[in-house]
Short mmCIF file of C-alpha atoms in Angstrom, two decimals:
data_model
loop_
_atom_site.label_atom_id
_atom_site.label_comp_id
_atom_site.label_asym_id
_atom_site.label_seq_id
_atom_site.Cartn_x
_atom_site.Cartn_y
_atom_site.Cartn_z
CA MET A 1 -18.68 -1.72 -8.97
CA PRO A 2 -17.18 1.10 -7.89
CA ARG A 3 -16.93 4.30 -6.39
CA LEU A 4 -20.54 6.20 -7.54
CA TRP A 5 -17.91 7.33 -10.70
CA SER A 6 -15.60 4.86 -10.45
CA VAL A 7 -17.95 2.68 -13.11
CA LEU A 8 -16.82 5.72 -16.04
CA ARG A 9 -12.80 5.04 -15.64
CA VAL A 10 -12.66 2.43 -17.86
CA ARG A 11 -9.60 3.66 -20.91
CA ARG A 12 -10.11 1.27 -23.13
CA SER A 13 -9.71 2.88 -26.73
CA LEU A 14 -12.82 1.44 -27.97
CA THR A 15 -14.72 2.72 -30.43
CA LEU A 16 -18.29 2.26 -31.86
CA ALA A 17 -17.03 1.05 -34.93
CA GLY A 18 -14.93 -1.21 -33.15
CA TRP A 19 -17.74 -2.94 -31.44
CA ALA A 20 -19.80 -2.93 -34.54
CA VAL A 21 -16.93 -5.10 -35.64
CA LEU A 22 -17.01 -7.08 -33.31
CA ILE A 23 -21.12 -7.81 -32.86
CA ALA A 24 -20.97 -8.58 -36.24
CA ALA A 25 -18.28 -11.05 -36.03
CA LEU A 26 -20.33 -12.42 -33.20
CA VAL A 27 -24.28 -12.61 -34.53
CA GLY A 28 -23.67 -12.41 -38.98
CA CYS A 29 -25.36 -8.66 -38.74
CA GLY A 30 -23.63 -6.22 -40.84
CA ALA A 31 -26.53 -3.72 -41.26
CA LYS A 32 -25.79 0.14 -40.72
CA PRO A 33 -26.42 0.83 -37.37
CA THR A 34 -29.17 3.24 -36.27
CA ALA A 35 -28.87 6.86 -35.15
CA THR A 36 -28.67 6.86 -30.92
CA SER A 37 -28.68 9.16 -28.41
CA GLY A 38 -26.09 12.43 -29.04
CA ASP A 39 -25.98 11.66 -32.76
CA ALA A 40 -27.03 14.38 -34.87
CA ALA A 41 -30.10 11.84 -36.84
CA ALA A 42 -31.10 10.40 -34.05
CA PRO A 43 -34.87 11.15 -33.81
CA LYS A 44 -36.37 14.36 -31.05
CA THR A 45 -38.39 13.32 -28.34
CA ASP A 46 -40.10 14.91 -26.14
CA GLY A 47 -38.50 12.68 -23.12
CA ALA A 48 -41.23 10.29 -22.51
CA GLY A 49 -40.59 8.67 -25.49
CA SER A 50 -43.18 9.65 -27.87
CA SER A 51 -41.01 10.56 -30.86
CA SER A 52 -41.41 13.33 -33.38
CA ALA A 53 -39.64 11.76 -36.08
CA PRO A 54 -41.78 10.40 -39.47
CA ASP A 55 -43.08 7.06 -39.73
CA ALA A 56 -40.01 4.41 -40.18
CA GLY A 57 -40.39 3.60 -44.10
CA ALA A 58 -42.41 6.48 -44.78
CA GLY A 59 -43.67 5.41 -47.77
CA GLY A 60 -46.80 4.44 -47.05
CA ALA A 61 -49.21 6.99 -44.69
CA GLY A 62 -50.86 3.99 -42.59
CA GLU A 63 -47.13 2.11 -41.51
CA LYS A 64 -46.89 1.73 -37.97
CA LYS A 65 -44.16 4.12 -36.30
CA PRO A 66 -41.97 1.93 -33.66
CA ILE A 67 -42.24 1.56 -30.10
CA GLU A 68 -39.48 4.24 -29.08
CA ILE A 69 -38.09 2.95 -25.56
CA VAL A 70 -36.29 5.87 -23.62
CA TRP A 71 -33.48 4.00 -21.11
CA TRP A 72 -31.47 6.61 -18.46
CA HIS A 73 -27.96 5.14 -18.47
CA ALA A 74 -25.15 6.75 -16.85
CA MET A 75 -22.43 5.34 -18.41
CA SER A 76 -19.87 7.43 -20.43
CA GLY A 77 -16.70 7.28 -22.45
CA PRO A 78 -15.80 4.42 -23.57
CA LEU A 79 -18.52 2.43 -21.44
CA GLY A 80 -21.19 5.28 -23.20
CA GLU A 81 -19.84 4.09 -26.08
CA ALA A 82 -20.41 0.45 -25.45
CA VAL A 83 -24.00 1.54 -24.57
CA ASN A 84 -24.61 2.65 -27.91
CA ALA A 85 -23.25 0.25 -29.64
CA LEU A 86 -25.94 -2.66 -27.70
CA VAL A 87 -28.21 -0.18 -28.44
CA ASP A 88 -27.51 -0.12 -32.03
CA GLU A 89 -27.57 -3.60 -32.56
CA PHE A 90 -30.63 -4.32 -31.24
CA ASN A 91 -32.69 -1.45 -33.27
CA LYS A 92 -30.82 -2.64 -36.37
CA THR A 93 -32.45 -6.27 -35.43
CA HIS A 94 -35.87 -4.70 -34.21
CA SER A 95 -37.43 -2.92 -36.72
CA ASP A 96 -40.43 -2.22 -34.54
CA ILE A 97 -39.17 -1.33 -31.88
CA GLN A 98 -36.39 1.07 -31.59
CA VAL A 99 -34.92 2.31 -28.48
CA LYS A 100 -33.14 5.94 -27.26
CA ALA A 101 -29.88 5.85 -24.57
CA VAL A 102 -30.09 8.79 -22.65
CA PHE A 103 -27.02 9.33 -20.91
CA GLN A 104 -27.86 11.73 -17.16
CA GLY A 105 -24.75 12.23 -15.70
CA ASN A 106 -23.47 10.01 -13.39
CA TYR A 107 -25.15 7.50 -10.62
CA ASP A 108 -25.92 10.19 -8.44
CA GLU A 109 -27.03 12.77 -11.13
CA GLU A 110 -29.04 10.58 -12.97
CA LEU A 111 -31.26 9.32 -9.43
CA THR A 112 -31.72 13.16 -9.05
CA LYS A 113 -33.49 13.98 -12.43
CA LEU A 114 -34.55 10.35 -11.90
CA LYS A 115 -36.58 11.55 -8.70
CA ALA A 116 -37.62 15.02 -10.21
CA ALA A 117 -39.44 13.40 -13.44
CA LEU A 118 -41.75 10.39 -11.51
CA GLY A 119 -44.64 10.76 -12.03
CA THR A 120 -44.51 13.09 -14.73
CA LYS A 121 -44.36 12.19 -18.81
CA ASN A 122 -40.49 12.90 -19.22
CA ALA A 123 -39.65 9.73 -17.03
CA PRO A 124 -37.82 7.50 -18.87
CA HIS A 125 -39.08 3.48 -19.93
CA LEU A 126 -36.08 1.72 -18.33
CA VAL A 127 -33.69 3.09 -15.82
CA GLN A 128 -29.60 2.39 -14.59
CA VAL A 129 -29.51 2.32 -11.23
CA TYR A 130 -26.16 1.35 -9.09
CA GLU A 131 -26.54 -1.00 -6.23
CA ILE A 132 -27.23 1.15 -3.42
CA GLY A 133 -30.26 3.31 -4.87
CA SER A 134 -31.44 -0.18 -4.62
CA ARG A 135 -33.55 0.82 -1.35
CA PHE A 136 -35.17 3.83 -2.91
CA MET A 137 -36.37 2.08 -6.11
CA LEU A 138 -38.23 -0.02 -3.86
CA ASP A 139 -39.74 2.13 -1.82
CA SER A 140 -40.57 4.38 -4.47
CA GLY A 141 -43.97 2.60 -5.59
CA ALA A 142 -42.48 3.74 -9.63
CA VAL A 143 -41.26 0.81 -10.54
CA GLU A 144 -42.50 -2.67 -12.05
CA PRO A 145 -40.66 -5.71 -10.84
CA MET A 146 -39.04 -7.38 -13.08
CA GLN A 147 -40.23 -10.99 -11.74
CA THR A 148 -43.30 -9.47 -13.54
CA TRP A 149 -42.00 -10.25 -16.80
CA ILE A 150 -40.20 -13.25 -15.72
CA ASP A 151 -43.54 -14.95 -14.85
CA ARG A 152 -45.72 -13.83 -17.86
CA ASP A 153 -42.91 -14.67 -20.62
CA HIS A 154 -41.95 -17.45 -18.76
CA PHE A 155 -38.28 -16.49 -18.95
CA ASP A 156 -35.71 -19.15 -18.46
CA MET A 157 -33.74 -17.85 -15.00
CA SER A 158 -31.68 -20.83 -14.30
CA ASP A 159 -28.05 -19.75 -16.24
CA PHE A 160 -28.05 -16.35 -14.14
CA GLU A 161 -25.43 -15.67 -11.59
CA GLU A 162 -27.28 -16.58 -8.62
CA ASN A 163 -25.71 -14.23 -6.40
CA ILE A 164 -26.12 -11.62 -8.67
CA LEU A 165 -29.43 -12.39 -8.59
CA GLY A 166 -29.33 -12.15 -5.10
CA TYR A 167 -28.27 -8.71 -4.22
CA TYR A 168 -31.52 -7.06 -6.41
CA THR A 169 -34.12 -9.66 -4.91
CA PHE A 170 -36.96 -8.97 -2.03
CA ASP A 171 -39.10 -11.60 -0.38
CA GLY A 172 -38.03 -13.85 -3.24
CA LYS A 173 -39.11 -11.40 -5.95
CA LEU A 174 -36.44 -9.98 -8.42
CA TYR A 175 -37.04 -6.29 -9.23
CA SER A 176 -34.53 -5.07 -11.51
CA MET A 177 -32.34 -7.25 -14.15
CA PRO A 178 -28.52 -7.28 -13.37
CA PHE A 179 -26.42 -5.38 -16.12
CA ASN A 180 -22.92 -3.88 -15.28
CA THR A 181 -21.65 -6.19 -12.60
CA SER A 182 -18.16 -6.26 -10.54
CA ASN A 183 -16.39 -6.91 -7.43
CA PRO A 184 -13.39 -5.85 -5.90
CA ILE A 185 -9.93 -7.64 -6.08
CA LEU A 186 -6.61 -7.32 -5.01
CA TYR A 187 -3.77 -5.86 -8.08
CA TYR A 188 -0.47 -6.56 -7.69
CA ASN A 189 3.79 -6.13 -9.35
CA LYS A 190 4.47 -9.43 -10.04
CA ASN A 191 7.85 -8.01 -10.62
CA LEU A 192 8.09 -6.31 -7.26
CA PHE A 193 6.87 -9.67 -5.52
CA ARG A 194 9.58 -11.87 -7.32
CA GLU A 195 12.61 -9.15 -6.36
CA ALA A 196 10.94 -9.06 -3.04
CA GLY A 197 11.29 -13.10 -2.93
CA LEU A 198 7.69 -13.79 -2.79
CA ASP A 199 5.78 -15.83 -5.07
CA PRO A 200 4.28 -13.93 -7.46
CA ASP A 201 1.27 -16.85 -8.52
CA LYS A 202 0.03 -16.88 -4.81
CA PRO A 203 -0.69 -13.49 -3.46
CA PRO A 204 -2.34 -12.74 -0.27
CA ARG A 205 -5.43 -13.81 0.81
CA THR A 206 -5.40 -12.71 4.39
CA PHE A 207 -4.60 -8.99 5.75
CA GLU A 208 -2.10 -11.09 8.12
CA GLU A 209 -0.41 -11.99 4.68
CA VAL A 210 -1.09 -8.90 3.27
CA ALA A 211 0.45 -6.66 6.56
CA ALA A 212 3.41 -9.22 5.72
CA ALA A 213 3.54 -9.49 2.00
CA ALA A 214 3.41 -4.84 2.15
CA LYS A 215 6.85 -4.80 4.49
CA LYS A 216 9.01 -7.08 2.23
CA LEU A 217 8.23 -4.94 -0.92
CA THR A 218 8.96 -1.34 0.82
CA LYS A 219 12.11 -0.13 -0.03
CA ASP A 220 13.54 2.72 -2.27
CA GLY A 221 11.35 5.30 -2.00
CA ARG A 222 8.43 2.51 -3.23
CA TYR A 223 5.41 1.32 -1.41
CA GLY A 224 4.02 -1.84 -0.61
CA ALA A 225 0.35 -0.79 -1.07
CA SER A 226 -1.79 1.78 -1.27
CA PHE A 227 -5.42 0.92 -1.06
CA ALA A 228 -8.16 4.45 -1.38
CA ILE A 229 -10.45 5.72 1.59
CA TYR A 230 -13.31 4.28 -0.16
CA GLY A 231 -16.61 2.89 2.24
CA TRP A 232 -17.27 0.53 -0.87
CA PHE A 233 -14.08 -0.95 0.35
CA MET A 234 -15.29 -1.09 4.18
CA GLU A 235 -18.79 -2.55 2.63
CA GLN A 236 -16.72 -5.31 1.13
CA PHE A 237 -14.75 -5.86 4.26
CA PHE A 238 -17.31 -6.47 6.27
CA ALA A 239 -19.35 -8.80 3.82
CA ASN A 240 -15.37 -10.99 3.59
CA GLN A 241 -15.49 -11.45 7.29
CA GLY A 242 -19.66 -12.76 7.33
CA ALA A 243 -20.78 -9.55 8.94
CA LEU A 244 -23.78 -7.60 8.41
CA LEU A 245 -23.67 -3.76 7.47
CA VAL A 246 -27.21 -2.89 9.19
CA ASN A 247 -29.37 -4.68 11.63
CA ASN A 248 -32.26 -6.69 10.72
CA GLY A 249 -30.37 -9.18 8.18
CA ASN A 250 -29.02 -6.39 6.24
CA GLY A 251 -32.45 -4.38 6.20
CA ARG A 252 -33.08 -7.00 4.32
CA ASP A 253 -35.60 -8.81 6.64
CA GLY A 254 -37.17 -6.03 7.88
CA LEU A 255 -36.57 -2.18 7.12
CA ALA A 256 -32.64 -1.36 8.89
CA THR A 257 -32.82 0.81 11.78
CA GLU A 258 -29.22 0.93 12.73
CA SER A 259 -26.04 1.35 11.14
CA LEU A 260 -23.44 -1.86 12.79
CA LEU A 261 -20.52 -0.02 11.13
CA ASN A 262 -18.99 0.46 14.97
CA GLY A 263 -18.69 -3.63 14.97
CA GLU A 264 -15.99 -6.09 15.48
CA ALA A 265 -15.27 -5.74 11.71
CA GLY A 266 -14.97 -2.04 11.39
CA VAL A 267 -12.72 -2.31 13.83
CA LYS A 268 -10.55 -5.29 13.17
CA THR A 269 -10.41 -3.71 9.46
CA LEU A 270 -9.50 0.00 10.47
CA THR A 271 -6.73 -1.35 13.08
CA TRP A 272 -5.22 -3.80 10.11
CA TRP A 273 -5.33 -1.11 7.09
CA LYS A 274 -3.86 1.94 10.14
CA GLY A 275 -0.91 -0.28 11.39
CA MET A 276 0.37 -0.38 7.57
CA ILE A 277 0.11 3.25 7.51
CA ASP A 278 1.77 3.96 10.60
CA ASP A 279 5.10 1.04 9.98
CA GLY A 280 5.67 3.13 6.23
CA SER A 281 4.30 0.32 4.35
CA MET A 282 1.17 1.66 3.30
CA LEU A 283 1.04 4.75 1.32
CA ASN A 284 -2.40 6.65 2.28
CA LEU A 285 -3.07 9.09 -1.09
CA GLY A 286 -6.95 9.64 0.47
CA ARG A 287 -10.62 9.15 -1.09
CA LYS A 288 -9.44 8.94 -5.18
CA THR A 289 -9.03 5.67 -6.86
CA SER A 290 -7.53 6.99 -9.34
CA ASP A 291 -4.50 8.47 -7.47
CA THR A 292 -4.16 4.26 -6.10
CA GLN A 293 -4.26 2.91 -9.98
CA GLN A 294 -1.85 5.64 -10.97
CA ALA A 295 0.61 4.93 -8.82
CA PHE A 296 0.22 1.66 -8.95
CA ALA A 297 0.94 2.04 -12.59
CA ALA A 298 3.63 4.43 -12.29
CA GLY A 299 5.16 1.11 -10.05
CA LYS A 300 5.15 3.25 -6.76
CA VAL A 301 2.93 1.11 -4.56
CA ALA A 302 3.12 -2.70 -5.00
CA MET A 303 -0.22 -3.63 -4.62
CA THR A 304 -3.98 -1.61 -4.48
CA LEU A 305 -7.67 -2.47 -4.39
CA ASP A 306 -10.05 -1.77 -6.99
CA SER A 307 -13.16 -2.88 -8.76
CA THR A 308 -12.96 -5.93 -11.62
CA ALA A 309 -14.38 -2.87 -13.90
CA ALA A 310 -10.79 -1.42 -14.01
CA LEU A 311 -9.17 -3.82 -14.81
CA ARG A 312 -8.69 -3.47 -18.32
CA GLY A 313 -8.16 0.04 -17.75
CA ILE A 314 -5.41 -0.28 -15.37
CA LEU A 315 -3.91 -3.03 -17.75
CA ASN A 316 -3.92 -0.39 -20.37
CA ALA A 317 -1.92 1.40 -18.22
CA VAL A 318 0.71 -0.51 -17.08
CA GLY A 319 0.98 -1.50 -20.64
CA ASP A 320 4.80 -3.90 -20.98
CA LYS A 321 5.99 -2.31 -17.71
CA PHE A 322 5.00 -4.70 -15.47
CA GLU A 323 2.89 -7.82 -15.02
CA VAL A 324 0.05 -7.46 -13.62
CA GLY A 325 -1.50 -10.12 -10.85
CA THR A 326 -4.76 -10.46 -9.12
CA GLY A 327 -5.75 -11.83 -6.26
CA PHE A 328 -9.11 -12.36 -3.69
CA LEU A 329 -10.12 -9.25 -1.69
CA PRO A 330 -7.92 -10.00 1.66
CA ARG A 331 -9.59 -10.85 4.87
CA PRO A 332 -8.61 -11.77 8.34
CA ALA A 333 -7.20 -15.24 8.91
CA ASP A 334 -10.26 -16.26 10.96
CA ALA A 335 -12.43 -15.10 8.99
CA LYS A 336 -15.83 -17.75 8.30
CA ASP A 337 -18.49 -17.42 5.69
CA GLY A 338 -17.94 -14.67 3.96
CA GLY A 339 -17.46 -12.80 0.66
CA VAL A 340 -17.83 -10.38 -1.78
CA ILE A 341 -20.84 -8.06 -2.28
CA ILE A 342 -21.80 -7.62 -6.12
CA GLY A 343 -21.37 -3.77 -7.54
CA GLY A 344 -22.26 -2.32 -10.53
CA ALA A 345 -26.03 -1.02 -11.64
CA SER A 346 -29.14 -2.71 -12.64
CA LEU A 347 -32.08 -1.72 -14.71
CA TRP A 348 -35.35 -0.86 -13.38
CA MET A 349 -38.60 -0.96 -15.39
CA LEU A 350 -40.77 2.02 -14.62
CA LYS A 351 -44.69 0.88 -14.29
CA ASP A 352 -46.06 3.70 -15.44
CA LYS A 353 -46.34 3.24 -18.65
CA PRO A 354 -48.46 1.73 -21.47
CA GLU A 355 -48.52 -2.60 -21.24
CA GLU A 356 -47.58 -2.02 -25.18
CA GLU A 357 -44.39 -0.02 -24.36
CA LYS A 358 -43.40 -1.91 -21.21
CA LYS A 359 -43.58 -4.80 -23.43
CA ALA A 360 -41.39 -3.87 -26.26
CA ALA A 361 -38.74 -2.80 -22.83
CA TRP A 362 -38.72 -6.16 -21.93
CA GLU A 363 -37.56 -7.56 -25.22
CA PHE A 364 -34.86 -4.85 -25.13
CA ILE A 365 -33.72 -6.20 -22.08
CA LYS A 366 -33.56 -10.01 -22.84
CA PHE A 367 -31.42 -8.30 -25.33
CA VAL A 368 -28.42 -7.09 -23.28
CA VAL A 369 -28.84 -9.80 -20.92
CA SER A 370 -28.29 -12.46 -23.67
CA PRO A 371 -24.99 -14.40 -23.20
CA LYS A 372 -24.03 -13.34 -26.96
CA MET A 373 -24.45 -9.51 -25.98
CA GLN A 374 -22.52 -10.55 -21.94
CA ALA A 375 -19.80 -11.49 -23.57
CA LEU A 376 -19.11 -8.58 -25.79
CA TRP A 377 -20.27 -6.55 -22.65
CA HIS A 378 -17.50 -8.49 -20.15
CA VAL A 379 -14.56 -8.57 -22.56
CA ASN A 380 -14.74 -4.53 -23.53
CA THR A 381 -15.78 -3.79 -19.88
CA GLY A 382 -14.44 -5.55 -17.15
CA TYR A 383 -17.52 -5.84 -15.77
CA PHE A 384 -18.62 -9.97 -15.64
CA PRO A 385 -21.46 -11.40 -17.63
CA VAL A 386 -24.93 -12.14 -15.90
CA THR A 387 -25.41 -15.49 -16.99
CA LYS A 388 -22.91 -18.23 -17.26
CA ALA A 389 -23.36 -19.09 -20.34
CA ALA A 390 -21.88 -16.04 -21.88
CA TYR A 391 -18.47 -17.66 -20.58
CA ASP A 392 -18.86 -20.88 -23.25
CA GLU A 393 -18.35 -17.92 -26.41
CA ALA A 394 -15.38 -17.90 -27.93
CA ILE A 395 -15.13 -13.93 -27.33
CA VAL A 396 -15.00 -14.68 -23.90
CA GLN A 397 -12.74 -17.99 -23.91
CA GLU A 398 -9.64 -16.19 -25.81
CA ASN A 399 -10.00 -13.02 -23.69
CA MET A 400 -9.51 -15.88 -20.26
CA GLN A 401 -6.57 -16.77 -22.35
CA LYS A 402 -4.81 -13.65 -22.98
CA TYR A 403 -5.63 -11.87 -20.25
CA PRO A 404 -5.91 -13.90 -16.76
CA GLN A 405 -6.36 -11.60 -14.63
CA PHE A 406 -10.44 -11.58 -15.50
CA LYS A 407 -10.97 -14.88 -13.81
CA THR A 408 -9.96 -14.06 -10.78
CA ALA A 409 -12.97 -12.11 -9.79
CA VAL A 410 -15.45 -14.91 -11.22
CA ASP A 411 -13.48 -17.44 -9.69
CA GLN A 412 -13.95 -15.20 -6.20
CA LEU A 413 -18.13 -14.67 -7.69
CA HIS A 414 -17.98 -18.27 -7.43
CA ALA A 415 -16.59 -18.68 -4.24
CA THR A 416 -18.46 -16.44 -2.40
CA PRO A 417 -21.71 -17.79 -0.28
CA LEU A 418 -24.89 -16.58 -1.24
CA ASN A 419 -26.02 -15.01 3.03
CA ARG A 420 -27.53 -12.09 3.86
CA ALA A 421 -23.97 -10.49 4.52
CA THR A 422 -22.54 -10.87 1.29
CA GLN A 423 -26.23 -10.03 -0.21
CA GLY A 424 -25.63 -6.53 0.32
CA ALA A 425 -27.22 -4.22 2.60
CA VAL A 426 -30.06 -1.81 1.42
CA ILE A 427 -31.29 1.48 2.98
CA GLY A 428 -32.38 4.28 1.46
CA VAL A 429 -29.31 6.60 3.23
CA PHE A 430 -26.76 5.05 1.06
CA PRO A 431 -25.12 7.75 -0.78
CA GLU A 432 -25.10 9.62 2.58
CA ALA A 433 -23.99 6.78 4.36
CA ARG A 434 -20.62 6.03 2.45
CA GLN A 435 -19.72 9.75 3.02
CA ILE A 436 -19.61 9.42 6.51
CA THR A 437 -18.03 6.23 6.64
CA GLU A 438 -15.38 7.47 4.29
CA ARG A 439 -15.05 11.10 7.21
CA ALA A 440 -14.49 8.40 9.67
CA MET A 441 -12.06 6.05 7.79
CA GLU A 442 -10.06 9.15 6.84
CA GLU A 443 -10.47 10.08 11.04
CA ALA A 444 -9.46 6.67 12.04
CA LEU A 445 -6.49 5.97 9.33
CA SER A 446 -4.73 9.74 10.58
CA GLY A 447 -4.73 9.05 14.15
CA LYS A 448 -7.17 12.53 14.51
CA LYS A 449 -9.62 9.93 16.54
CA PRO A 450 -8.92 6.52 17.83
CA ILE A 451 -11.18 4.04 15.33
CA GLN A 452 -13.37 2.70 17.91
CA GLU A 453 -14.35 6.66 18.49
CA ALA A 454 -14.47 7.05 15.37
CA LEU A 455 -16.99 4.48 14.14
CA ASP A 456 -18.73 5.32 17.11
CA GLN A 457 -19.60 8.64 15.81
CA ALA A 458 -20.29 7.54 12.06
CA ALA A 459 -22.67 4.74 12.81
CA LYS A 460 -24.46 7.24 15.49
CA GLU A 461 -24.67 9.14 12.64
CA ILE A 462 -26.24 7.07 9.48
CA THR A 463 -28.70 5.69 12.33
CA GLU A 464 -29.75 8.98 12.73
CA LYS A 465 -30.17 9.56 8.52
CA ILE A 466 -31.60 5.79 8.62
CA GLN A 467 -33.85 6.83 10.81
CA GLN A 468 -34.97 9.61 9.37
CA TYR A 469 -35.30 8.55 5.90
CA ASN A 470 -37.94 5.62 7.53
CA ARG A 471 -40.15 7.91 9.10
CA SER A 472 -40.02 9.63 5.41
CA ILE A 473 -41.44 7.29 4.08
CA GLY A 474 -44.02 6.42 7.05
CA LYS A 475 -42.64 3.59 8.35
#
């Protein structure tokens, strides 16, 4: 995705009305939107999905009330509007099912609320969980594998992106349905590339090429690059070198018991990164990707890293000031078998609900991953579709022609081999591990500690937390 809150940063000026027009044009439905979460007209619920509103079509006492499905999500701002638009369209076209989307704060806040709600009537039917929350969801014992409904419904998954499914597949079963998916890409200022004598249509692909370009781009108070000190980037650099972040096949062949953060991939990455800071071609702005975005949009830095989910916002912030180029995440020239890990979040179904309600939730899931809805989601957010058929939709093809930058992340996804490194690590203490990783990155990049020492200490702390977690679940 993205930094735990980074998926909330898209600044596209898209209103619900705008989404309604797009959806109506695509699916040929012009009915009036129904009320959703946050709307004063929305029916009140007790949080468990039982509505206190009158029966739908209250003209007859015996009419059946639609099944209400509660969906917790972490999308705010324009992304929240996009979520509500999808829900509105589903509710308009499914009179027997009504989905209530409930914003629960950022991913961390949402997961904390979910932990408190599990086993109670206040738990939702569906919950959006960031990718690094997968291990907890698996160990919670509270989820119904998506594979159950795929098999029961004979639902064809052949059109879904294999690398996206790979992240959420465990022991041969798909446990959650991918929803908002991203990967990190290199953003660069094509105008500054031209001024420096660099090919604006050939972004640097290796660590060595990035460092050389950064030197040429640094002049007149302008820096060649600035990368946020973000644990997600470190994880991606490991995968792009074909390296595991934790043992036991990144925690997929068995529970992870040890962090491998202090291995060769980590040392090589920070040595390259620190070298650019030390020679003055890299501006260190700390942990916030919002700071590097602003510096890039202002023309203060010529290259930066960010999620594809930030693409729409970056293009809007830059406007016509310069031409934005995008490239693959860089890696060492000698790296092999590497690629990127998908970021973002997926939809999990909780099992402690009546079968009728779980069946209704499954109908909604099928709707949001349909090619038409995924096409709209992609064009208006920057997340790429989870199904290949979405790329055949006219709205996607037109967007790609107008904004070719959107194609970079898709090409990068398709160029990534699916293996244990690129599937991504699964550990129950991922949020804490990211914080520890970022502290080590800060210490190493600032020169407070030697790179190996900083990573050794971080790996030790993460290993201890992993083992504490494993003991807490009796493993």
